Amino acid sequence: MTGNRTFTMIKPDAVENGHIGAILEKITAAGFKIVAMKYTQLSKRDAEAFYAVHNERPFFGELVAFMTRGPIVSAILEKDNAVDDFRALIGATNPAEAAEGTIRKLFATSIGENAVHGSDSDENAAIEGAFHFAGREVY
Ligand code: ATP
Ligand code: MG
């Protein structure tokens, strides 16, 4: 992976609150091209594997329960400098600390229920994209 792709999820809170369309609009308006996308629900096993890096953290059980409680939208996005530019677009993990105009400032409600995921490195973007999509689902 060469640094022009990232992976995102619109999390269950944002789906429940009816923000799928508004969030996709922000993403495409910022210049990201959608190269893979699906509407799906994570199993407990999926969420535990996806967030395995956090499995010693005190909030891990809460995180897995949250991420599995309803459907999500997962997508692979393409743009120059995709990982860093997407993290800038979504804002800080805690929406109370997120910059004005960011997706989390606009649509997240708490540090736990923060509307969207964004990969934190090119390496993780490739791993996470491959976790969610078969090669033939990426365009
Ligand atoms: P993400 O990986 O979902 O894009 P992030 O990279 O901004 O978020 P991480 O540190 O990777 O933040 O944490 C992963 C997720 O775990 C957060 O998005 C949030 O849903 C949850 N989380 C992180 N810290 C806390 C916390 N202190 N309390 C509750 N949930 C938390
Ligand atoms: Mg993270």
CSV table of N, CA and C and ligand atoms in Angstrom, one decimal:
chain,number,residue,atom,x,y,z
A,1,MET,N,0.9,-1.2,0.0
A,1,MET,CA,0.0,0.0,0.0
A,1,MET,C,0.9,1.2,0.0
A,2,THR,N,0.6,2.2,-0.8
A,2,THR,CA,1.5,3.3,-1.1
A,2,THR,C,1.2,4.6,-0.5
A,3,GLY,N,0.3,4.6,0.5
A,3,GLY,CA,0.0,5.9,1.2
A,3,GLY,C,-1.1,6.7,0.6
A,4,ASN,N,-1.8,6.1,-0.4
A,4,ASN,CA,-3.0,6.9,-0.9
A,4,ASN,C,-4.3,6.3,-0.5
A,5,ARG,N,-4.3,5.3,0.4
A,5,ARG,CA,-5.6,4.7,0.8
A,5,ARG,C,-5.7,4.7,2.3
A,6,THR,N,-6.9,4.8,2.8
A,6,THR,CA,-7.2,4.6,4.2
A,6,THR,C,-8.5,3.8,4.3
A,7,PHE,N,-8.8,3.4,5.5
A,7,PHE,CA,-10.0,2.6,5.8
A,7,PHE,C,-10.8,3.3,6.8
A,8,THR,N,-12.2,3.3,6.6
A,8,THR,CA,-13.1,4.0,7.6
A,8,THR,C,-14.3,3.1,7.9
A,9,MET,N,-14.9,3.3,9.1
A,9,MET,CA,-16.2,2.8,9.4
A,9,MET,C,-17.0,4.0,9.9
A,10,ILE,N,-18.3,4.0,9.4
A,10,ILE,CA,-19.3,4.9,10.1
A,10,ILE,C,-19.9,4.0,11.2
A,11,LYS,N,-19.7,4.4,12.4
A,11,LYS,CA,-19.9,3.5,13.6
A,11,LYS,C,-21.4,3.4,13.9
A,12,PRO,N,-21.9,2.4,14.7
A,12,PRO,CA,-23.3,2.2,15.0
A,12,PRO,C,-24.0,3.5,15.5
A,13,ASP,N,-23.4,4.3,16.3
A,13,ASP,CA,-24.0,5.5,16.8
A,13,ASP,C,-24.5,6.4,15.7
A,14,ALA,N,-23.5,6.7,14.7
A,14,ALA,CA,-23.8,7.6,13.6
A,14,ALA,C,-24.9,7.0,12.7
A,15,VAL,N,-24.9,5.7,12.5
A,15,VAL,CA,-25.9,5.0,11.7
A,15,VAL,C,-27.3,5.2,12.4
A,16,GLU,N,-27.3,4.9,13.7
A,16,GLU,CA,-28.6,5.0,14.5
A,16,GLU,C,-29.1,6.4,14.4
A,17,ASN,N,-28.2,7.4,14.4
A,17,ASN,CA,-28.7,8.8,14.5
A,17,ASN,C,-28.9,9.4,13.1
A,18,GLY,N,-28.9,8.6,12.0
A,18,GLY,CA,-29.2,9.0,10.7
A,18,GLY,C,-28.2,9.8,10.0
A,19,HIS,N,-26.9,9.7,10.3
A,19,HIS,CA,-25.9,10.5,9.8
A,19,HIS,C,-25.1,9.9,8.6
A,20,ILE,N,-25.5,8.8,8.1
A,20,ILE,CA,-24.7,8.1,7.0
A,20,ILE,C,-24.5,9.1,5.8
A,21,GLY,N,-25.6,9.7,5.4
A,21,GLY,CA,-25.5,10.5,4.2
A,21,GLY,C,-24.7,11.7,4.4
A,22,ALA,N,-24.9,12.4,5.5
A,22,ALA,CA,-24.1,13.6,5.8
A,22,ALA,C,-22.6,13.3,5.9
A,23,ILE,N,-22.3,12.2,6.5
A,23,ILE,CA,-20.9,11.8,6.7
A,23,ILE,C,-20.2,11.5,5.4
A,24,LEU,N,-20.9,10.7,4.5
A,24,LEU,CA,-20.4,10.4,3.2
A,24,LEU,C,-20.2,11.7,2.4
A,25,GLU,N,-21.1,12.6,2.5
A,25,GLU,CA,-21.0,13.9,1.8
A,25,GLU,C,-19.7,14.7,2.3
A,26,LYS,N,-19.5,14.7,3.6
A,26,LYS,CA,-18.2,15.4,4.1
A,26,LYS,C,-17.0,14.7,3.5
A,27,ILE,N,-17.0,13.3,3.5
A,27,ILE,CA,-15.9,12.6,3.0
A,27,ILE,C,-15.6,12.8,1.5
A,28,THR,N,-16.7,12.8,0.7
A,28,THR,CA,-16.4,13.0,-0.7
A,28,THR,C,-16.1,14.5,-1.0
A,29,ALA,N,-16.8,15.4,-0.3
A,29,ALA,CA,-16.5,16.8,-0.5
A,29,ALA,C,-15.0,17.1,-0.2
A,30,ALA,N,-14.4,16.4,0.7
A,30,ALA,CA,-13.0,16.6,1.1
A,30,ALA,C,-12.0,15.9,0.1
A,31,GLY,N,-12.6,15.3,-1.0
A,31,GLY,CA,-11.7,14.8,-2.0
A,31,GLY,C,-11.4,13.4,-2.0
A,32,PHE,N,-12.0,12.6,-1.1
A,32,PHE,CA,-11.8,11.2,-1.0
A,32,PHE,C,-12.7,10.5,-2.0
A,33,LYS,N,-12.1,9.5,-2.7
A,33,LYS,CA,-12.8,8.7,-3.6
A,33,LYS,C,-13.1,7.3,-2.9
A,34,ILE,N,-14.4,6.9,-3.0
A,34,ILE,CA,-14.7,5.6,-2.4
A,34,ILE,C,-14.4,4.5,-3.3
A,35,VAL,N,-13.4,3.6,-2.9
A,35,VAL,CA,-13.0,2.5,-3.8
A,35,VAL,C,-13.6,1.1,-3.3
A,36,ALA,N,-14.2,1.1,-2.1
A,36,ALA,CA,-14.9,-0.1,-1.7
A,36,ALA,C,-15.8,0.4,-0.6
A,37,MET,N,-17.0,-0.2,-0.5
A,37,MET,CA,-18.0,0.2,0.5
A,37,MET,C,-19.0,-0.9,0.8
A,38,LYS,N,-19.4,-1.1,2.1
A,38,LYS,CA,-20.5,-2.1,2.4
A,38,LYS,C,-21.2,-1.7,3.7
A,39,TYR,N,-22.5,-2.1,3.7
A,39,TYR,CA,-23.3,-1.9,4.9
A,39,TYR,C,-23.4,-3.2,5.6
A,40,THR,N,-22.9,-3.3,6.8
A,40,THR,CA,-22.7,-4.7,7.4
A,40,THR,C,-22.8,-4.5,8.9
A,41,GLN,N,-22.8,-5.6,9.6
A,41,GLN,CA,-22.7,-5.6,11.1
A,41,GLN,C,-21.6,-6.5,11.6
A,42,LEU,N,-20.8,-6.0,12.5
A,42,LEU,CA,-19.6,-6.8,13.0
A,42,LEU,C,-20.1,-7.8,14.0
A,43,SER,N,-19.6,-9.0,14.0
A,43,SER,CA,-19.8,-10.0,15.1
A,43,SER,C,-18.9,-9.6,16.2
A,44,LYS,N,-19.1,-10.3,17.4
A,44,LYS,CA,-18.3,-10.1,18.5
A,44,LYS,C,-16.8,-10.5,18.2
A,45,ARG,N,-16.7,-11.6,17.5
A,45,ARG,CA,-15.4,-12.0,17.1
A,45,ARG,C,-14.7,-11.1,16.1
A,46,ASP,N,-15.5,-10.5,15.2
A,46,ASP,CA,-14.9,-9.5,14.3
A,46,ASP,C,-14.4,-8.3,15.0
A,47,ALA,N,-15.2,-7.8,16.0
A,47,ALA,CA,-14.8,-6.5,16.7
A,47,ALA,C,-13.6,-6.8,17.6
A,48,GLU,N,-13.6,-7.9,18.2
A,48,GLU,CA,-12.5,-8.3,19.1
A,48,GLU,C,-11.2,-8.4,18.3
A,49,ALA,N,-11.3,-8.9,17.1
A,49,ALA,CA,-10.1,-9.0,16.2
A,49,ALA,C,-9.7,-7.7,15.7
A,50,PHE,N,-10.7,-6.9,15.2
A,50,PHE,CA,-10.4,-5.6,14.6
A,50,PHE,C,-9.7,-4.7,15.6
A,51,TYR,N,-10.2,-4.7,16.9
A,51,TYR,CA,-9.6,-3.8,17.9
A,51,TYR,C,-8.7,-4.5,18.9
A,52,ALA,N,-8.1,-5.6,18.4
A,52,ALA,CA,-7.2,-6.5,19.3
A,52,ALA,C,-6.1,-5.7,20.0
A,53,VAL,N,-5.6,-4.6,19.3
A,53,VAL,CA,-4.6,-3.8,19.9
A,53,VAL,C,-5.0,-3.1,21.2
A,54,HIS,N,-6.3,-3.0,21.4
A,54,HIS,CA,-6.9,-2.4,22.7
A,54,HIS,C,-7.3,-3.4,23.7
A,55,ASN,N,-7.0,-4.7,23.5
A,55,ASN,CA,-7.7,-5.7,24.3
A,55,ASN,C,-7.3,-5.7,25.8
A,56,GLU,N,-6.3,-5.0,26.2
A,56,GLU,CA,-5.9,-4.8,27.6
A,56,GLU,C,-6.5,-3.6,28.2
A,57,ARG,N,-7.1,-2.7,27.4
A,57,ARG,CA,-7.6,-1.5,27.9
A,57,ARG,C,-8.9,-1.6,28.7
A,58,PRO,N,-9.2,-0.8,29.7
A,58,PRO,CA,-10.4,-0.9,30.5
A,58,PRO,C,-11.7,-0.8,29.7
A,59,PHE,N,-11.6,-0.1,28.6
A,59,PHE,CA,-12.9,0.2,27.8
A,59,PHE,C,-13.1,-0.9,26.8
A,60,PHE,N,-12.3,-2.0,26.7
A,60,PHE,CA,-12.4,-2.9,25.6
A,60,PHE,C,-13.7,-3.6,25.5
A,61,GLY,N,-14.3,-4.0,26.6
A,61,GLY,CA,-15.6,-4.7,26.6
A,61,GLY,C,-16.7,-3.7,26.1
A,62,GLU,N,-16.6,-2.5,26.6
A,62,GLU,CA,-17.6,-1.5,26.1
A,62,GLU,C,-17.4,-1.2,24.6
A,63,LEU,N,-16.2,-1.1,24.2
A,63,LEU,CA,-15.9,-0.9,22.8
A,63,LEU,C,-16.5,-2.0,21.9
A,64,VAL,N,-16.3,-3.2,22.3
A,64,VAL,CA,-16.8,-4.4,21.5
A,64,VAL,C,-18.3,-4.4,21.5
A,65,ALA,N,-18.9,-4.1,22.7
A,65,ALA,CA,-20.4,-4.1,22.7
A,65,ALA,C,-20.9,-3.0,21.8
A,66,PHE,N,-20.3,-1.8,21.9
A,66,PHE,CA,-20.8,-0.7,21.0
A,66,PHE,C,-20.6,-1.0,19.6
A,67,MET,N,-19.5,-1.5,19.1
A,67,MET,CA,-19.2,-1.7,17.7
A,67,MET,C,-20.1,-2.8,17.1
A,68,THR,N,-20.6,-3.7,18.0
A,68,THR,CA,-21.5,-4.8,17.4
A,68,THR,C,-23.0,-4.6,17.6
A,69,ARG,N,-23.4,-3.5,18.2
A,69,ARG,CA,-24.8,-3.3,18.6
A,69,ARG,C,-25.7,-3.0,17.4
A,70,GLY,N,-25.1,-2.6,16.3
A,70,GLY,CA,-26.0,-2.3,15.1
A,70,GLY,C,-25.1,-2.3,13.9
A,71,PRO,N,-25.7,-2.0,12.7
A,71,PRO,CA,-24.9,-2.0,11.5
A,71,PRO,C,-24.0,-0.8,11.4
A,72,ILE,N,-23.0,-1.0,10.5
A,72,ILE,CA,-22.0,0.0,10.2
A,72,ILE,C,-21.8,0.2,8.7
A,73,VAL,N,-21.2,1.2,8.3
A,73,VAL,CA,-20.8,1.3,6.9
A,73,VAL,C,-19.2,1.3,6.9
A,74,SER,N,-18.7,0.3,6.2
A,74,SER,CA,-17.2,0.3,6.1
A,74,SER,C,-16.8,0.6,4.7
A,75,ALA,N,-15.6,1.3,4.6
A,75,ALA,CA,-15.2,1.7,3.2
A,75,ALA,C,-13.7,1.9,3.2
A,76,ILE,N,-13.2,1.7,2.0
A,76,ILE,CA,-11.8,2.1,1.7
A,76,ILE,C,-11.8,3.4,0.8
A,77,LEU,N,-11.0,4.3,1.2
A,77,LEU,CA,-11.0,5.7,0.6
A,77,LEU,C,-9.6,5.9,0.0
A,78,GLU,N,-9.7,6.6,-1.1
A,78,GLU,CA,-8.4,6.9,-1.9
A,78,GLU,C,-8.3,8.4,-2.0
A,79,LYS,N,-7.1,8.9,-1.7
A,79,LYS,CA,-6.7,10.3,-1.9
A,79,LYS,C,-5.2,10.4,-1.6
A,80,ASP,N,-4.5,11.4,-2.2
A,80,ASP,CA,-3.1,11.6,-1.8
A,80,ASP,C,-3.1,11.8,-0.3
A,81,ASN,N,-2.1,11.3,0.4
A,81,ASN,CA,-1.9,11.5,1.9
A,81,ASN,C,-3.2,11.1,2.6
A,82,ALA,N,-3.8,9.9,2.2
A,82,ALA,CA,-5.1,9.6,2.7
A,82,ALA,C,-5.2,9.4,4.2
A,83,VAL,N,-4.2,8.7,4.8
A,83,VAL,CA,-4.4,8.4,6.3
A,83,VAL,C,-4.3,9.7,7.1
A,84,ASP,N,-3.4,10.6,6.9
A,84,ASP,CA,-3.3,11.8,7.7
A,84,ASP,C,-4.4,12.8,7.4
A,85,ASP,N,-4.7,12.9,6.1
A,85,ASP,CA,-5.8,13.8,5.7
A,85,ASP,C,-7.2,13.4,6.3
A,86,PHE,N,-7.4,12.1,6.3
A,86,PHE,CA,-8.6,11.6,6.9
A,86,PHE,C,-8.7,11.8,8.4
A,87,ARG,N,-7.6,11.5,9.1
A,87,ARG,CA,-7.6,11.8,10.5
A,87,ARG,C,-7.8,13.2,10.8
A,88,ALA,N,-7.3,14.1,10.0
A,88,ALA,CA,-7.6,15.6,10.2
A,88,ALA,C,-9.1,15.8,9.9
A,89,LEU,N,-9.7,15.2,8.9
A,89,LEU,CA,-11.1,15.4,8.6
A,89,LEU,C,-12.0,14.9,9.8
A,90,ILE,N,-11.6,13.8,10.4
A,90,ILE,CA,-12.5,13.3,11.5
A,90,ILE,C,-12.3,13.9,12.8
A,91,GLY,N,-11.1,14.4,13.1
A,91,GLY,CA,-10.9,15.1,14.4
A,91,GLY,C,-10.5,14.2,15.5
A,92,ALA,N,-10.3,14.8,16.7
A,92,ALA,CA,-9.7,14.0,17.8
A,92,ALA,C,-10.7,12.9,18.3
A,93,THR,N,-10.1,11.9,18.9
A,93,THR,CA,-10.9,10.7,19.4
A,93,THR,C,-12.1,11.2,20.3
A,94,ASN,N,-11.8,12.2,21.2
A,94,ASN,CA,-12.8,12.7,22.0
A,94,ASN,C,-13.5,13.9,21.3
A,95,PRO,N,-14.7,13.8,21.0
A,95,PRO,CA,-15.4,14.9,20.2
A,95,PRO,C,-15.3,16.3,21.0
A,96,ALA,N,-15.2,16.2,22.3
A,96,ALA,CA,-15.1,17.5,23.1
A,96,ALA,C,-13.8,18.2,22.7
A,97,GLU,N,-12.8,17.4,22.2
A,97,GLU,CA,-11.5,18.0,21.8
A,97,GLU,C,-11.3,18.2,20.3
A,98,ALA,N,-12.3,17.8,19.6
A,98,ALA,CA,-12.2,17.8,18.1
A,98,ALA,C,-12.4,19.2,17.6
A,99,ALA,N,-11.7,19.5,16.5
A,99,ALA,CA,-11.7,20.9,15.9
A,99,ALA,C,-13.1,21.1,15.3
A,100,GLU,N,-13.5,22.4,15.2
A,100,GLU,CA,-14.7,22.8,14.6
A,100,GLU,C,-14.7,22.3,13.1
A,101,GLY,N,-15.9,21.8,12.7
A,101,GLY,CA,-16.1,21.4,11.3
A,101,GLY,C,-15.7,19.9,11.1
A,102,THR,N,-15.0,19.3,12.1
A,102,THR,CA,-14.6,17.9,11.8
A,102,THR,C,-15.8,17.0,12.0
A,103,ILE,N,-15.7,15.8,11.5
A,103,ILE,CA,-16.8,14.9,11.5
A,103,ILE,C,-17.2,14.5,12.9
A,104,ARG,N,-16.2,14.3,13.8
A,104,ARG,CA,-16.5,13.9,15.2
A,104,ARG,C,-17.1,15.1,15.9
A,105,LYS,N,-16.6,16.3,15.6
A,105,LYS,CA,-17.2,17.5,16.3
A,105,LYS,C,-18.7,17.6,15.9
A,106,LEU,N,-19.0,17.3,14.6
A,106,LEU,CA,-20.4,17.5,14.1
A,106,LEU,C,-21.3,16.4,14.6
A,107,PHE,N,-20.8,15.1,14.6
A,107,PHE,CA,-21.7,14.0,14.7
A,107,PHE,C,-21.4,13.0,15.9
A,108,ALA,N,-20.3,13.2,16.6
A,108,ALA,CA,-20.0,12.2,17.7
A,108,ALA,C,-20.6,12.7,19.0
A,109,THR,N,-20.9,11.8,19.9
A,109,THR,CA,-21.5,12.2,21.1
A,109,THR,C,-20.6,12.0,22.3
A,110,SER,N,-19.6,11.1,22.3
A,110,SER,CA,-18.7,10.9,23.4
A,110,SER,C,-17.4,10.2,22.9
A,111,ILE,N,-16.4,10.1,23.8
A,111,ILE,CA,-15.2,9.5,23.4
A,111,ILE,C,-15.4,8.0,23.0
A,112,GLY,N,-16.3,7.4,23.6
A,112,GLY,CA,-16.6,6.0,23.2
A,112,GLY,C,-17.4,5.9,22.0
A,113,GLU,N,-18.4,6.7,21.8
A,113,GLU,CA,-19.3,6.7,20.7
A,113,GLU,C,-19.0,7.9,19.8
A,114,ASN,N,-18.0,7.7,19.0
A,114,ASN,CA,-17.4,8.8,18.3
A,114,ASN,C,-17.6,8.8,16.7
A,115,ALA,N,-18.6,8.2,16.3
A,115,ALA,CA,-19.2,8.3,14.9
A,115,ALA,C,-18.4,7.6,13.8
A,116,VAL,N,-17.1,7.8,13.8
A,116,VAL,CA,-16.3,7.2,12.7
A,116,VAL,C,-15.0,6.6,13.2
A,117,HIS,N,-14.4,5.7,12.4
A,117,HIS,CA,-13.1,5.2,12.6
A,117,HIS,C,-12.2,5.7,11.4
A,118,GLY,N,-11.0,5.9,11.7
A,118,GLY,CA,-10.0,6.2,10.6
A,118,GLY,C,-8.7,5.5,10.9
A,119,SER,N,-8.1,4.8,9.9
A,119,SER,CA,-6.8,4.1,10.2
A,119,SER,C,-5.8,5.1,10.6
A,120,ASP,N,-4.8,4.6,11.5
A,120,ASP,CA,-3.8,5.5,12.0
A,120,ASP,C,-2.4,5.3,11.3
A,121,SER,N,-2.3,4.5,10.3
A,121,SER,CA,-1.0,4.4,9.6
A,121,SER,C,-1.3,3.7,8.2
A,122,ASP,N,-0.4,3.8,7.3
A,122,ASP,CA,-0.6,3.1,6.0
A,122,ASP,C,-0.6,1.6,6.2
A,123,GLU,N,0.2,1.1,7.1
A,123,GLU,CA,0.2,-0.3,7.4
A,123,GLU,C,-1.1,-0.8,7.9
A,124,ASN,N,-1.7,-0.1,8.9
A,124,ASN,CA,-3.0,-0.5,9.4
A,124,ASN,C,-4.1,-0.3,8.4
A,125,ALA,N,-4.0,0.7,7.6
A,125,ALA,CA,-5.0,0.9,6.5
A,125,ALA,C,-5.1,-0.3,5.6
A,126,ALA,N,-3.9,-0.8,5.3
A,126,ALA,CA,-3.9,-2.0,4.4
A,126,ALA,C,-4.5,-3.2,5.1
A,127,ILE,N,-4.1,-3.4,6.4
A,127,ILE,CA,-4.5,-4.6,7.2
A,127,ILE,C,-6.1,-4.5,7.4
A,128,GLU,N,-6.5,-3.3,7.7
A,128,GLU,CA,-8.0,-3.1,8.0
A,128,GLU,C,-8.8,-3.2,6.8
A,129,GLY,N,-8.3,-2.7,5.6
A,129,GLY,CA,-9.0,-2.8,4.4
A,129,GLY,C,-9.2,-4.3,4.0
A,130,ALA,N,-8.1,-5.0,4.2
A,130,ALA,CA,-8.1,-6.5,3.8
A,130,ALA,C,-9.0,-7.3,4.8
A,131,PHE,N,-9.1,-6.8,6.0
A,131,PHE,CA,-10.0,-7.5,7.0
A,131,PHE,C,-11.5,-7.4,6.5
A,132,HIS,N,-11.8,-6.3,5.9
A,132,HIS,CA,-13.3,-6.1,5.6
A,132,HIS,C,-13.6,-6.4,4.2
A,133,PHE,N,-12.6,-6.4,3.2
A,133,PHE,CA,-13.0,-6.5,1.8
A,133,PHE,C,-12.1,-7.5,1.1
A,134,ALA,N,-12.7,-8.4,0.3
A,134,ALA,CA,-12.0,-9.2,-0.6
A,134,ALA,C,-11.4,-8.3,-1.8
A,135,GLY,N,-10.4,-8.8,-2.4
A,135,GLY,CA,-9.7,-8.0,-3.5
A,135,GLY,C,-10.7,-7.6,-4.6
A,136,ARG,N,-11.7,-8.5,-4.9
A,136,ARG,CA,-12.6,-8.2,-6.0
A,136,ARG,C,-13.7,-7.2,-5.6
A,137,GLU,N,-13.7,-6.9,-4.3
A,137,GLU,CA,-14.7,-5.8,-3.8
A,137,GLU,C,-14.1,-4.4,-3.8
A,138,VAL,N,-12.8,-4.3,-4.2
A,138,VAL,CA,-12.1,-3.0,-4.2
A,138,VAL,C,-12.0,-2.6,-5.7
A,139,TYR,N,-12.4,-1.4,-6.0
A,139,TYR,CA,-12.5,-0.9,-7.4
A,139,TYR,C,-11.5,0.2,-7.7
B,1,ATP,P1,-10.5,4.7,15.9
B,1,ATP,O1,-9.4,3.7,15.9
B,1,ATP,O2,-11.9,4.2,16.1
B,1,ATP,O3,-10.4,5.6,14.6
B,1,ATP,P2,-9.0,6.5,17.4
B,1,ATP,O4,-7.8,6.0,16.6
B,1,ATP,O5,-9.2,8.0,17.4
B,1,ATP,O6,-10.3,5.8,17.0
B,1,ATP,P3,-8.2,4.7,19.5
B,1,ATP,O7,-7.2,5.2,20.6
B,1,ATP,O8,-7.7,3.9,18.4
B,1,ATP,O9,-8.8,6.1,18.9
B,1,ATP,O10,-9.4,4.0,20.2
B,1,ATP,C1,-10.3,3.2,19.5
B,1,ATP,C2,-11.7,3.5,19.9
B,1,ATP,O11,-11.8,3.0,21.3
B,1,ATP,C3,-12.1,4.9,19.9
B,1,ATP,O12,-12.5,5.4,18.7
B,1,ATP,C4,-13.3,4.9,20.9
B,1,ATP,O13,-14.5,4.4,20.2
B,1,ATP,C5,-12.8,3.8,21.9
B,1,ATP,N1,-12.1,4.5,23.0
B,1,ATP,C6,-10.9,5.0,23.0
B,1,ATP,N2,-10.6,5.6,24.2
B,1,ATP,C7,-11.7,5.4,25.0
B,1,ATP,C8,-12.0,5.7,26.3
B,1,ATP,N3,-11.2,6.3,27.2
B,1,ATP,N4,-13.2,5.3,26.8
B,1,ATP,C9,-14.1,4.7,26.0
B,1,ATP,N5,-13.9,4.3,24.7
B,1,ATP,C10,-12.7,4.7,24.2
B,2,MG,MG,-7.4,4.0,16.4
